[in-house]
Amino acid sequence: MELSIIIPVYNVEKYIRRCLDSIYNQNIPYESFEVIIVNDGTPDKSMEVVHEYLNLHKNMKIINQENQGLSIARNNGLAATEGKYVWFIDSDDWICEDSIKCLFGYLNKQYNLIATNLYYTYDNPVNNRFEREINKDLLLCSKDYISNYSVGASQRFIIKRDLLVRFQLKFYPGILHEDAEFNLKLVYYAKQVYLLKRPLYFYYQGNANSIMSSWKLKNSEDMYKVYRLLTVFWKEKVVNDLKLTCRIYSFKVLLTSLDLKNDLEFKLFYTKIKKEIKKEALYLLFSKNVTLKRRFIFFTCSISPYFFNIIRQKIEKVRA
């Protein structure tokens, strides 16, 4: 079997049919891929919809668990896979027409890691956009990919299962933003990433239940925890020139933890990590082989992380 698709399900009654239709409307033999649904103790009628598809498709299987969060749902799905490659798909997203057929043209080349461009979709189609304009397929070393392309959102990656098994890669349980911790390790160990020009994945931005739709204190605290986990990783596991690359990525994760909207919570959290941001920014500022743009970021953060955060959020708002 070529491909295992893992779909965690929790409170997605409105969206799961669209997701499953996009998979089962592909022009590809069912025996060449499997769909693993992980029921994360969803309280709504999502699983009633899933069972409609289970009765029609022999390549679907269901794993039931008590509500334990996305990380454990993905890990349990991964443990049940039989395919040579694994694709994590969120149940409120969907994939493009013929995307699996397109993928199969690359899987026989035995890349450790394939990345697809994402197509951001909104309730108002006027706002739909590509995450990034890519003119051609690219084979990138891990350093170039981490430095120049987005590492977030595990859904972008189609992963050789042997890579996950060999390096015992799993999602860290009990936290939000587990992708940020998992994906850096994934790209590092893959050594190369084959980046597709064609977007295969519709990344839906309108789900009010999504962890990204309403940033709270736990989001920031968990993102900071991810930063600490990644710091241990690059110190203990990463070698050669990739150490600085991974350290810079970890610093970006640290800055993202400042996305709190509540003023009081932000002030308390900012006071807690301000010195750490300044210290790390100062080190990176004087590191070798750092671009001028990044030196400006590190310089600004070493003086006032608060000021840099205001600038960053305004730029991201304009881009959105």
PDB file of C-alpha atoms in Angstrom:
ATOM      1  CA  MET A   1       0.000   0.000   0.000  1.00  0.00           C
ATOM      2  CA  GLU A   2       1.372   3.367  -1.032  1.00  0.00           C
ATOM      3  CA  LEU A   3      -0.325   5.903   1.227  1.00  0.00           C
ATOM      4  CA  SER A   4      -1.969   6.145   4.650  1.00  0.00           C
ATOM      5  CA  ILE A   5      -4.177   9.186   5.283  1.00  0.00           C
ATOM      6  CA  ILE A   6      -4.759   9.984   8.971  1.00  0.00           C
ATOM      7  CA  ILE A   7      -7.732  12.164   9.913  1.00  0.00           C
ATOM      8  CA  PRO A   8      -8.382  13.063  13.573  1.00  0.00           C
ATOM      9  CA  VAL A   9     -12.045  13.874  14.196  1.00  0.00           C
ATOM     10  CA  TYR A  10     -13.407  16.186  16.883  1.00  0.00           C
ATOM     11  CA  ASN A  11     -16.373  18.571  16.564  1.00  0.00           C
ATOM     12  CA  VAL A  12     -16.283  18.724  12.771  1.00  0.00           C
ATOM     13  CA  GLU A  13     -19.820  17.698  11.900  1.00  0.00           C
ATOM     14  CA  LYS A  14     -20.066  20.683   9.524  1.00  0.00           C
ATOM     15  CA  TYR A  15     -16.880  19.854   7.648  1.00  0.00           C
ATOM     16  CA  ILE A  16     -16.078  16.126   7.679  1.00  0.00           C
ATOM     17  CA  ARG A  17     -18.226  15.237   4.656  1.00  0.00           C
ATOM     18  CA  ARG A  18     -16.406  17.783   2.495  1.00  0.00           C
ATOM     19  CA  CYS A  19     -13.071  16.341   3.635  1.00  0.00           C
ATOM     20  CA  LEU A  20     -14.024  12.712   2.941  1.00  0.00           C
ATOM     21  CA  ASP A  21     -15.641  13.543  -0.404  1.00  0.00           C
ATOM     22  CA  SER A  22     -12.424  15.190  -1.544  1.00  0.00           C
ATOM     23  CA  ILE A  23     -10.540  11.972  -0.739  1.00  0.00           C
ATOM     24  CA  TYR A  24     -12.991   9.470  -2.164  1.00  0.00           C
ATOM     25  CA  ASN A  25     -13.651  11.441  -5.351  1.00  0.00           C
ATOM     26  CA  GLN A  26     -10.038  10.909  -6.392  1.00  0.00           C
ATOM     27  CA  ASN A  27      -9.416   8.959  -9.577  1.00  0.00           C
ATOM     28  CA  ILE A  28      -7.279   6.295  -7.902  1.00  0.00           C
ATOM     29  CA  PRO A  29      -7.799   2.610  -6.924  1.00  0.00           C
ATOM     30  CA  TYR A  30      -8.910   2.337  -3.301  1.00  0.00           C
ATOM     31  CA  GLU A  31      -6.539  -0.541  -2.586  1.00  0.00           C
ATOM     32  CA  SER A  32      -3.540   1.747  -3.134  1.00  0.00           C
ATOM     33  CA  PHE A  33      -4.326   3.919  -0.093  1.00  0.00           C
ATOM     34  CA  GLU A  34      -6.063   3.733   3.271  1.00  0.00           C
ATOM     35  CA  VAL A  35      -7.986   6.262   5.350  1.00  0.00           C
ATOM     36  CA  ILE A  36      -7.587   6.061   9.126  1.00  0.00           C
ATOM     37  CA  ILE A  37     -10.180   8.004  11.095  1.00  0.00           C
ATOM     38  CA  VAL A  38      -9.251   8.711  14.716  1.00  0.00           C
ATOM     39  CA  ASN A  39     -12.334   9.556  16.742  1.00  0.00           C
ATOM     40  CA  ASP A  40     -10.968  11.777  19.523  1.00  0.00           C
ATOM     41  CA  GLY A  41     -14.113  11.351  21.640  1.00  0.00           C
ATOM     42  CA  THR A  42     -16.092  13.815  19.524  1.00  0.00           C
ATOM     43  CA  PRO A  43     -19.397  14.779  21.203  1.00  0.00           C
ATOM     44  CA  ASP A  44     -21.203  15.834  17.993  1.00  0.00           C
ATOM     45  CA  LYS A  45     -22.503  13.786  15.055  1.00  0.00           C
ATOM     46  CA  SER A  46     -19.240  13.712  13.115  1.00  0.00           C
ATOM     47  CA  MET A  47     -18.903   9.945  13.478  1.00  0.00           C
ATOM     48  CA  GLU A  48     -22.396   9.344  12.111  1.00  0.00           C
ATOM     49  CA  VAL A  49     -21.204  10.930   8.898  1.00  0.00           C
ATOM     50  CA  VAL A  50     -17.978   8.896   8.988  1.00  0.00           C
ATOM     51  CA  HIS A  51     -19.913   5.630   9.336  1.00  0.00           C
ATOM     52  CA  GLU A  52     -21.767   6.402   6.117  1.00  0.00           C
ATOM     53  CA  TYR A  53     -18.414   6.270   4.324  1.00  0.00           C
ATOM     54  CA  LEU A  54     -17.196   3.264   6.314  1.00  0.00           C
ATOM     55  CA  ASN A  55     -20.086   1.232   4.946  1.00  0.00           C
ATOM     56  CA  LEU A  56     -19.106   2.138   1.383  1.00  0.00           C
ATOM     57  CA  HIS A  57     -15.311   1.965   1.426  1.00  0.00           C
ATOM     58  CA  LYS A  58     -13.235  -1.036   2.484  1.00  0.00           C
ATOM     59  CA  ASN A  59     -10.046   1.005   2.771  1.00  0.00           C
ATOM     60  CA  MET A  60     -11.320   2.989   5.775  1.00  0.00           C
ATOM     61  CA  LYS A  61     -10.764   2.053   9.392  1.00  0.00           C
ATOM     62  CA  ILE A  62     -11.746   3.772  12.619  1.00  0.00           C
ATOM     63  CA  ILE A  63      -9.824   4.161  15.867  1.00  0.00           C
ATOM     64  CA  ASN A  64     -11.860   5.301  18.870  1.00  0.00           C
ATOM     65  CA  GLN A  65     -10.285   7.003  21.863  1.00  0.00           C
ATOM     66  CA  GLU A  66     -11.331   9.216  24.734  1.00  0.00           C
ATOM     67  CA  ASN A  67     -10.711  12.888  24.077  1.00  0.00           C
ATOM     68  CA  GLN A  68      -6.926  13.260  24.416  1.00  0.00           C
ATOM     69  CA  GLY A  69      -6.120  15.938  21.874  1.00  0.00           C
ATOM     70  CA  LEU A  70      -4.685  16.161  18.384  1.00  0.00           C
ATOM     71  CA  SER A  71      -1.194  14.882  19.195  1.00  0.00           C
ATOM     72  CA  ILE A  72      -2.295  11.565  20.648  1.00  0.00           C
ATOM     73  CA  ALA A  73      -4.955  11.162  17.951  1.00  0.00           C
ATOM     74  CA  ARG A  74      -2.292  11.531  15.266  1.00  0.00           C
ATOM     75  CA  ASN A  75       0.118   9.235  17.109  1.00  0.00           C
ATOM     76  CA  ASN A  76      -2.511   6.520  17.472  1.00  0.00           C
ATOM     77  CA  GLY A  77      -3.394   6.847  13.816  1.00  0.00           C
ATOM     78  CA  LEU A  78       0.267   6.589  12.896  1.00  0.00           C
ATOM     79  CA  ALA A  79       0.631   3.372  14.898  1.00  0.00           C
ATOM     80  CA  ALA A  80      -2.087   1.771  12.749  1.00  0.00           C
ATOM     81  CA  THR A  81      -0.707   2.734   9.334  1.00  0.00           C
ATOM     82  CA  GLU A  82       0.303   0.247   6.650  1.00  0.00           C
ATOM     83  CA  GLY A  83       1.243   2.618   3.814  1.00  0.00           C
ATOM     84  CA  LYS A  84       4.760   3.477   2.679  1.00  0.00           C
ATOM     85  CA  TYR A  85       3.890   7.165   3.091  1.00  0.00           C
ATOM     86  CA  VAL A  86       1.767   9.045   5.631  1.00  0.00           C
ATOM     87  CA  TRP A  87      -0.358  12.163   5.122  1.00  0.00           C
ATOM     88  CA  PHE A  88      -1.994  13.923   8.091  1.00  0.00           C
ATOM     89  CA  ILE A  89      -5.173  15.683   6.944  1.00  0.00           C
ATOM     90  CA  ASP A  90      -7.305  17.812   9.253  1.00  0.00           C
ATOM     91  CA  SER A  91     -11.016  17.049   9.120  1.00  0.00           C
ATOM     92  CA  ASP A  92     -12.066  20.661   8.405  1.00  0.00           C
ATOM     93  CA  ASP A  93      -9.703  20.846   5.403  1.00  0.00           C
ATOM     94  CA  TRP A  94      -9.826  19.044   2.071  1.00  0.00           C
ATOM     95  CA  ILE A  95      -7.543  18.010  -0.764  1.00  0.00           C
ATOM     96  CA  CYS A  96      -7.488  19.018  -4.412  1.00  0.00           C
ATOM     97  CA  GLU A  97      -8.891  17.013  -7.278  1.00  0.00           C
ATOM     98  CA  ASP A  98      -6.455  14.301  -8.443  1.00  0.00           C
ATOM     99  CA  SER A  99      -4.013  15.218  -5.661  1.00  0.00           C
ATOM    100  CA  ILE A 100      -3.419  11.584  -4.663  1.00  0.00           C
ATOM    101  CA  LYS A 101      -2.822  10.612  -8.306  1.00  0.00           C
ATOM    102  CA  CYS A 102      -0.384  13.523  -8.555  1.00  0.00           C
ATOM    103  CA  LEU A 103       1.394  12.367  -5.407  1.00  0.00           C
ATOM    104  CA  PHE A 104       1.791   8.810  -6.651  1.00  0.00           C
ATOM    105  CA  GLY A 105       3.934  10.163  -9.456  1.00  0.00           C
ATOM    106  CA  TYR A 106       6.462  11.245  -6.823  1.00  0.00           C
ATOM    107  CA  LEU A 107       6.234   8.472  -4.232  1.00  0.00           C
ATOM    108  CA  ASN A 108       8.083   5.973  -6.427  1.00  0.00           C
ATOM    109  CA  LYS A 109      11.085   8.317  -6.368  1.00  0.00           C
ATOM    110  CA  GLN A 110      11.487   7.442  -2.672  1.00  0.00           C
ATOM    111  CA  TYR A 111      11.846  10.956  -1.283  1.00  0.00           C
ATOM    112  CA  ASN A 112      11.869  10.969   2.509  1.00  0.00           C
ATOM    113  CA  LEU A 113       9.671  14.043   2.623  1.00  0.00           C
ATOM    114  CA  ILE A 114       7.403  15.763   0.117  1.00  0.00           C
ATOM    115  CA  ALA A 115       5.900  19.178   0.833  1.00  0.00           C
ATOM    116  CA  THR A 116       2.902  20.684  -0.922  1.00  0.00           C
ATOM    117  CA  ASN A 117       2.066  24.334  -1.236  1.00  0.00           C
ATOM    118  CA  LEU A 118      -1.062  25.209   0.768  1.00  0.00           C
ATOM    119  CA  TYR A 119      -4.083  27.037  -0.571  1.00  0.00           C
ATOM    120  CA  TYR A 120      -5.610  29.155   2.204  1.00  0.00           C
ATOM    121  CA  THR A 121      -9.414  29.197   1.921  1.00  0.00           C
ATOM    122  CA  TYR A 122     -11.871  31.494   3.697  1.00  0.00           C
ATOM    123  CA  ASP A 123     -15.638  31.781   3.960  1.00  0.00           C
ATOM    124  CA  ASN A 124     -15.293  34.818   1.720  1.00  0.00           C
ATOM    125  CA  PRO A 125     -13.589  33.460  -1.445  1.00  0.00           C
ATOM    126  CA  VAL A 126     -12.169  36.900  -2.189  1.00  0.00           C
ATOM    127  CA  ASN A 127      -9.606  36.240   0.536  1.00  0.00           C
ATOM    128  CA  ASN A 128      -8.468  32.855  -0.818  1.00  0.00           C
ATOM    129  CA  ARG A 129      -4.755  32.755  -1.569  1.00  0.00           C
ATOM    130  CA  PHE A 130      -1.740  30.571  -2.093  1.00  0.00           C
ATOM    131  CA  GLU A 131       0.518  30.432   0.908  1.00  0.00           C
ATOM    132  CA  ARG A 132       3.388  31.199  -1.422  1.00  0.00           C
ATOM    133  CA  GLU A 133       3.937  31.488  -5.154  1.00  0.00           C
ATOM    134  CA  ILE A 134       6.216  28.657  -6.287  1.00  0.00           C
ATOM    135  CA  ASN A 135       7.253  28.558  -9.958  1.00  0.00           C
ATOM    136  CA  LYS A 136       8.629  25.020 -10.159  1.00  0.00           C
ATOM    137  CA  ASP A 137       9.191  21.877  -8.126  1.00  0.00           C
ATOM    138  CA  LEU A 138      12.267  22.125  -5.921  1.00  0.00           C
ATOM    139  CA  LEU A 139      14.529  19.598  -4.214  1.00  0.00           C
ATOM    140  CA  LEU A 140      15.901  21.382  -1.155  1.00  0.00           C
ATOM    141  CA  CYS A 141      18.317  20.411   1.574  1.00  0.00           C
ATOM    142  CA  SER A 142      16.930  20.690   5.106  1.00  0.00           C
ATOM    143  CA  LYS A 143      18.871  23.867   5.808  1.00  0.00           C
ATOM    144  CA  ASP A 144      17.500  25.691   2.750  1.00  0.00           C
ATOM    145  CA  TYR A 145      13.953  24.551   3.443  1.00  0.00           C
ATOM    146  CA  ILE A 146      13.972  25.596   7.117  1.00  0.00           C
ATOM    147  CA  SER A 147      15.576  28.929   6.258  1.00  0.00           C
ATOM    148  CA  ASN A 148      13.314  29.911   3.367  1.00  0.00           C
ATOM    149  CA  TYR A 149       9.997  28.055   3.518  1.00  0.00           C
ATOM    150  CA  SER A 150       7.241  27.453   6.016  1.00  0.00           C
ATOM    151  CA  VAL A 151       7.794  24.565   8.424  1.00  0.00           C
ATOM    152  CA  GLY A 152       4.424  24.910  10.179  1.00  0.00           C
ATOM    153  CA  ALA A 153       1.282  22.804   9.549  1.00  0.00           C
ATOM    154  CA  SER A 154       2.050  19.093   9.320  1.00  0.00           C
ATOM    155  CA  GLN A 155      -0.693  18.739   6.717  1.00  0.00           C
ATOM    156  CA  ARG A 156       1.717  20.131   4.113  1.00  0.00           C
ATOM    157  CA  PHE A 157       3.993  17.093   4.405  1.00  0.00           C
ATOM    158  CA  ILE A 158       3.702  13.640   2.874  1.00  0.00           C
ATOM    159  CA  ILE A 159       6.119  11.601   4.934  1.00  0.00           C
ATOM    160  CA  LYS A 160       7.926   8.342   4.303  1.00  0.00           C
ATOM    161  CA  ARG A 161       6.795   6.120   7.152  1.00  0.00           C
ATOM    162  CA  ASP A 162      10.230   4.553   7.469  1.00  0.00           C
ATOM    163  CA  LEU A 163      11.600   7.994   8.406  1.00  0.00           C
ATOM    164  CA  LEU A 164       9.076   8.319  11.248  1.00  0.00           C
ATOM    165  CA  VAL A 165       9.854   4.824  12.510  1.00  0.00           C
ATOM    166  CA  ARG A 166      13.630   5.131  12.205  1.00  0.00           C
ATOM    167  CA  PHE A 167      13.824   8.330  14.265  1.00  0.00           C
ATOM    168  CA  GLN A 168      10.817   7.523  16.496  1.00  0.00           C
ATOM    169  CA  LEU A 169       9.105  10.766  15.535  1.00  0.00           C
ATOM    170  CA  LYS A 170       5.813  11.423  17.292  1.00  0.00           C
ATOM    171  CA  PHE A 171       3.752  14.457  18.234  1.00  0.00           C
ATOM    172  CA  TYR A 172       4.369  15.771  21.739  1.00  0.00           C
ATOM    173  CA  PRO A 173       1.209  15.055  23.779  1.00  0.00           C
ATOM    174  CA  GLY A 174      -0.903  17.496  25.728  1.00  0.00           C
ATOM    175  CA  ILE A 175       0.077  20.750  24.040  1.00  0.00           C
ATOM    176  CA  LEU A 176      -1.255  23.073  21.362  1.00  0.00           C
ATOM    177  CA  HIS A 177       0.943  23.889  18.353  1.00  0.00           C
ATOM    178  CA  GLU A 178       2.495  20.441  18.415  1.00  0.00           C
ATOM    179  CA  ASP A 179       3.303  20.856  14.709  1.00  0.00           C
ATOM    180  CA  ALA A 180       5.988  23.438  15.469  1.00  0.00           C
ATOM    181  CA  GLU A 181       7.879  20.920  17.617  1.00  0.00           C
ATOM    182  CA  PHE A 182       7.308  17.904  15.355  1.00  0.00           C
ATOM    183  CA  ASN A 183       7.974  19.516  11.984  1.00  0.00           C
ATOM    184  CA  LEU A 184      11.429  20.905  12.695  1.00  0.00           C
ATOM    185  CA  LYS A 185      12.633  17.455  13.737  1.00  0.00           C
ATOM    186  CA  LEU A 186      10.939  15.938  10.705  1.00  0.00           C
ATOM    187  CA  VAL A 187      12.626  18.265   8.213  1.00  0.00           C
ATOM    188  CA  TYR A 188      15.995  17.956   9.961  1.00  0.00           C
ATOM    189  CA  TYR A 189      16.040  14.163   9.867  1.00  0.00           C
ATOM    190  CA  ALA A 190      14.682  14.006   6.304  1.00  0.00           C
ATOM    191  CA  LYS A 191      17.864  15.759   5.060  1.00  0.00           C
ATOM    192  CA  GLN A 192      15.995  16.812   1.892  1.00  0.00           C
ATOM    193  CA  VAL A 193      12.498  18.076   1.076  1.00  0.00           C
ATOM    194  CA  TYR A 194      10.884  17.791  -2.336  1.00  0.00           C
ATOM    195  CA  LEU A 195       8.654  20.869  -2.607  1.00  0.00           C
ATOM    196  CA  LEU A 196       5.770  20.717  -5.079  1.00  0.00           C
ATOM    197  CA  LYS A 197       4.790  23.760  -7.085  1.00  0.00           C
ATOM    198  CA  ARG A 198       1.193  22.564  -7.279  1.00  0.00           C
ATOM    199  CA  PRO A 199      -0.931  23.075  -4.139  1.00  0.00           C
ATOM    200  CA  LEU A 200      -2.629  19.817  -3.165  1.00  0.00           C
ATOM    201  CA  TYR A 201      -4.230  20.970   0.061  1.00  0.00           C
ATOM    202  CA  PHE A 202      -7.050  23.396   0.860  1.00  0.00           C
ATOM    203  CA  TYR A 203      -6.237  24.889   4.272  1.00  0.00           C
ATOM    204  CA  TYR A 204      -9.513  26.162   5.715  1.00  0.00           C
ATOM    205  CA  GLN A 205      -9.329  29.308   7.886  1.00  0.00           C
ATOM    206  CA  GLY A 206     -12.975  29.642   8.896  1.00  0.00           C
ATOM    207  CA  ASN A 207     -13.438  27.004  11.613  1.00  0.00           C
ATOM    208  CA  ALA A 208     -14.303  28.780  14.877  1.00  0.00           C
ATOM    209  CA  ASN A 209     -13.261  25.650  16.806  1.00  0.00           C
ATOM    210  CA  SER A 210      -9.745  25.720  15.394  1.00  0.00           C
ATOM    211  CA  ILE A 211      -6.937  26.350  17.904  1.00  0.00           C
ATOM    212  CA  MET A 212      -5.676  29.151  15.657  1.00  0.00           C
ATOM    213  CA  SER A 213      -8.990  31.013  15.534  1.00  0.00           C
ATOM    214  CA  SER A 214      -8.842  32.361  19.092  1.00  0.00           C
ATOM    215  CA  TRP A 215      -5.399  32.762  20.638  1.00  0.00           C
ATOM    216  CA  LYS A 216      -5.489  32.399  24.427  1.00  0.00           C
ATOM    217  CA  LEU A 217      -2.949  32.260  27.221  1.00  0.00           C
ATOM    218  CA  LYS A 218      -2.576  28.478  26.825  1.00  0.00           C
ATOM    219  CA  ASN A 219      -1.578  28.987  23.196  1.00  0.00           C
ATOM    220  CA  SER A 220       1.263  31.245  24.285  1.00  0.00           C
ATOM    221  CA  GLU A 221       2.314  29.026  27.166  1.00  0.00           C
ATOM    222  CA  ASP A 222       2.367  25.949  24.934  1.00  0.00           C
ATOM    223  CA  MET A 223       4.257  27.771  22.199  1.00  0.00           C
ATOM    224  CA  TYR A 224       6.843  28.762  24.791  1.00  0.00           C
ATOM    225  CA  LYS A 225       7.035  25.111  25.868  1.00  0.00           C
ATOM    226  CA  VAL A 226       7.629  24.147  22.236  1.00  0.00           C
ATOM    227  CA  TYR A 227      10.477  26.660  22.157  1.00  0.00           C
ATOM    228  CA  ARG A 228      12.047  25.039  25.228  1.00  0.00           C
ATOM    229  CA  LEU A 229      11.664  21.550  23.711  1.00  0.00           C
ATOM    230  CA  LEU A 230      13.266  22.694  20.469  1.00  0.00           C
ATOM    231  CA  THR A 231      16.123  24.316  22.362  1.00  0.00           C
ATOM    232  CA  VAL A 232      16.925  20.951  23.927  1.00  0.00           C
ATOM    233  CA  PHE A 233      16.674  19.342  20.484  1.00  0.00           C
ATOM    234  CA  TRP A 234      19.095  21.621  18.641  1.00  0.00           C
ATOM    235  CA  LYS A 235      21.553  21.590  21.547  1.00  0.00           C
ATOM    236  CA  GLU A 236      21.623  17.799  21.871  1.00  0.00           C
ATOM    237  CA  LYS A 237      20.816  16.420  18.408  1.00  0.00           C
ATOM    238  CA  VAL A 238      21.583  18.946  15.679  1.00  0.00           C
ATOM    239  CA  VAL A 239      25.068  19.081  14.186  1.00  0.00           C
ATOM    240  CA  ASN A 240      27.141  21.317  11.917  1.00  0.00           C
ATOM    241  CA  ASP A 241      25.743  24.452  10.263  1.00  0.00           C
ATOM    242  CA  LEU A 242      22.167  23.307  10.812  1.00  0.00           C
ATOM    243  CA  LYS A 243      22.492  24.096  14.510  1.00  0.00           C
ATOM    244  CA  LEU A 244      22.223  27.845  13.894  1.00  0.00           C
ATOM    245  CA  THR A 245      19.395  27.323  11.377  1.00  0.00           C
ATOM    246  CA  CYS A 246      17.386  25.339  13.927  1.00  0.00           C
ATOM    247  CA  ARG A 247      18.189  27.840  16.646  1.00  0.00           C
ATOM    248  CA  ILE A 248      16.824  30.688  14.516  1.00  0.00           C
ATOM    249  CA  TYR A 249      13.669  28.679  13.815  1.00  0.00           C
ATOM    250  CA  SER A 250      13.260  28.088  17.550  1.00  0.00           C
ATOM    251  CA  PHE A 251      13.583  31.817  18.161  1.00  0.00           C
ATOM    252  CA  LYS A 252      10.778  32.455  15.650  1.00  0.00           C
ATOM    253  CA  VAL A 253       8.630  30.055  17.681  1.00  0.00           C
ATOM    254  CA  LEU A 254       9.475  32.035  20.810  1.00  0.00           C
ATOM    255  CA  LEU A 255       8.364  35.274  19.136  1.00  0.00           C
ATOM    256  CA  THR A 256       5.111  33.654  18.008  1.00  0.00           C
ATOM    257  CA  SER A 257       4.258  33.010  21.650  1.00  0.00           C
ATOM    258  CA  LEU A 258       3.639  36.779  21.924  1.00  0.00           C
ATOM    259  CA  ASP A 259       0.471  36.585  19.808  1.00  0.00           C
ATOM    260  CA  LEU A 260      -1.793  37.121  22.833  1.00  0.00           C
ATOM    261  CA  LYS A 261      -4.627  39.579  22.255  1.00  0.00           C
ATOM    262  CA  ASN A 262      -5.720  40.042  25.868  1.00  0.00           C
ATOM    263  CA  ASP A 263      -3.768  43.051  27.195  1.00  0.00           C
ATOM    264  CA  LEU A 264      -3.523  41.917  30.817  1.00  0.00           C
ATOM    265  CA  GLU A 265      -2.500  38.357  29.916  1.00  0.00           C
ATOM    266  CA  PHE A 266      -0.009  39.698  27.399  1.00  0.00           C
ATOM    267  CA  LYS A 267       1.664  41.980  29.954  1.00  0.00           C
ATOM    268  CA  LEU A 268       2.042  39.159  32.460  1.00  0.00           C
ATOM    269  CA  PHE A 269       3.346  36.707  29.867  1.00  0.00           C
ATOM    270  CA  TYR A 270       5.623  39.285  28.234  1.00  0.00           C
ATOM    271  CA  THR A 271       7.180  40.137  31.606  1.00  0.00           C
ATOM    272  CA  LYS A 272       7.917  36.444  32.098  1.00  0.00           C
ATOM    273  CA  ILE A 273       9.841  35.889  28.847  1.00  0.00           C
ATOM    274  CA  LYS A 274      11.119  39.366  27.891  1.00  0.00           C
ATOM    275  CA  LYS A 275      14.641  38.842  29.228  1.00  0.00           C
ATOM    276  CA  GLU A 276      14.931  35.476  27.532  1.00  0.00           C
ATOM    277  CA  ILE A 277      13.933  36.944  24.161  1.00  0.00           C
ATOM    278  CA  LYS A 278      16.453  39.790  24.514  1.00  0.00           C
ATOM    279  CA  LYS A 279      19.259  37.420  25.494  1.00  0.00           C
ATOM    280  CA  GLU A 280      18.638  35.034  22.613  1.00  0.00           C
ATOM    281  CA  ALA A 281      18.221  37.884  20.120  1.00  0.00           C
ATOM    282  CA  LEU A 282      21.533  39.371  21.213  1.00  0.00           C
ATOM    283  CA  TYR A 283      23.330  36.064  20.656  1.00  0.00           C
ATOM    284  CA  LEU A 284      21.807  35.611  17.202  1.00  0.00           C
ATOM    285  CA  LEU A 285      22.548  39.221  16.264  1.00  0.00           C
ATOM    286  CA  PHE A 286      26.302  38.562  16.445  1.00  0.00           C
ATOM    287  CA  SER A 287      26.211  35.082  14.887  1.00  0.00           C
ATOM    288  CA  LYS A 288      27.995  34.481  11.578  1.00  0.00           C
ATOM    289  CA  ASN A 289      26.205  33.978   8.253  1.00  0.00           C
ATOM    290  CA  VAL A 290      23.017  35.781   9.266  1.00  0.00           C
ATOM    291  CA  THR A 291      21.178  37.846   6.646  1.00  0.00           C
ATOM    292  CA  LEU A 292      20.772  41.599   7.014  1.00  0.00           C
ATOM    293  CA  LYS A 293      16.999  41.217   7.343  1.00  0.00           C
ATOM    294  CA  ARG A 294      17.396  38.799  10.233  1.00  0.00           C
ATOM    295  CA  ARG A 295      20.017  40.971  11.902  1.00  0.00           C
ATOM    296  CA  PHE A 296      17.475  43.784  11.895  1.00  0.00           C
ATOM    297  CA  ILE A 297      14.929  41.481  13.550  1.00  0.00           C
ATOM    298  CA  PHE A 298      17.429  40.316  16.167  1.00  0.00           C
ATOM    299  CA  PHE A 299      18.601  43.869  16.821  1.00  0.00           C
ATOM    300  CA  THR A 300      15.027  45.122  17.309  1.00  0.00           C
ATOM    301  CA  CYS A 301      14.180  42.210  19.610  1.00  0.00           C
ATOM    302  CA  SER A 302      17.324  42.751  21.656  1.00  0.00           C
ATOM    303  CA  ILE A 303      16.172  46.318  22.329  1.00  0.00           C
ATOM    304  CA  SER A 304      12.393  45.880  22.596  1.00  0.00           C
ATOM    305  CA  PRO A 305      10.589  42.600  21.835  1.00  0.00           C
ATOM    306  CA  TYR A 306       7.336  44.479  22.487  1.00  0.00           C
ATOM    307  CA  PHE A 307       8.021  46.994  19.723  1.00  0.00           C
ATOM    308  CA  PHE A 308       9.027  44.262  17.281  1.00  0.00           C
ATOM    309  CA  ASN A 309       5.871  42.308  18.088  1.00  0.00           C
ATOM    310  CA  ILE A 310       3.687  45.311  17.193  1.00  0.00           C
ATOM    311  CA  ILE A 311       5.460  45.660  13.843  1.00  0.00           C
ATOM    312  CA  ARG A 312       5.209  41.925  13.120  1.00  0.00           C
ATOM    313  CA  GLN A 313       1.486  41.759  13.832  1.00  0.00           C
ATOM    314  CA  LYS A 314       0.771  44.781  11.629  1.00  0.00           C
ATOM    315  CA  ILE A 315       2.726  43.252   8.743  1.00  0.00           C
ATOM    316  CA  GLU A 316       0.905  39.919   9.117  1.00  0.00           C
ATOM    317  CA  LYS A 317      -2.439  41.747   9.185  1.00  0.00           C
ATOM    318  CA  VAL A 318      -1.616  43.488   5.909  1.00  0.00           C
ATOM    319  CA  ARG A 319      -0.527  40.214   4.283  1.00  0.00           C
ATOM    320  CA  ALA A 320      -3.762  38.493   5.389  1.00  0.00           C
TER     321      ALA A 320
END
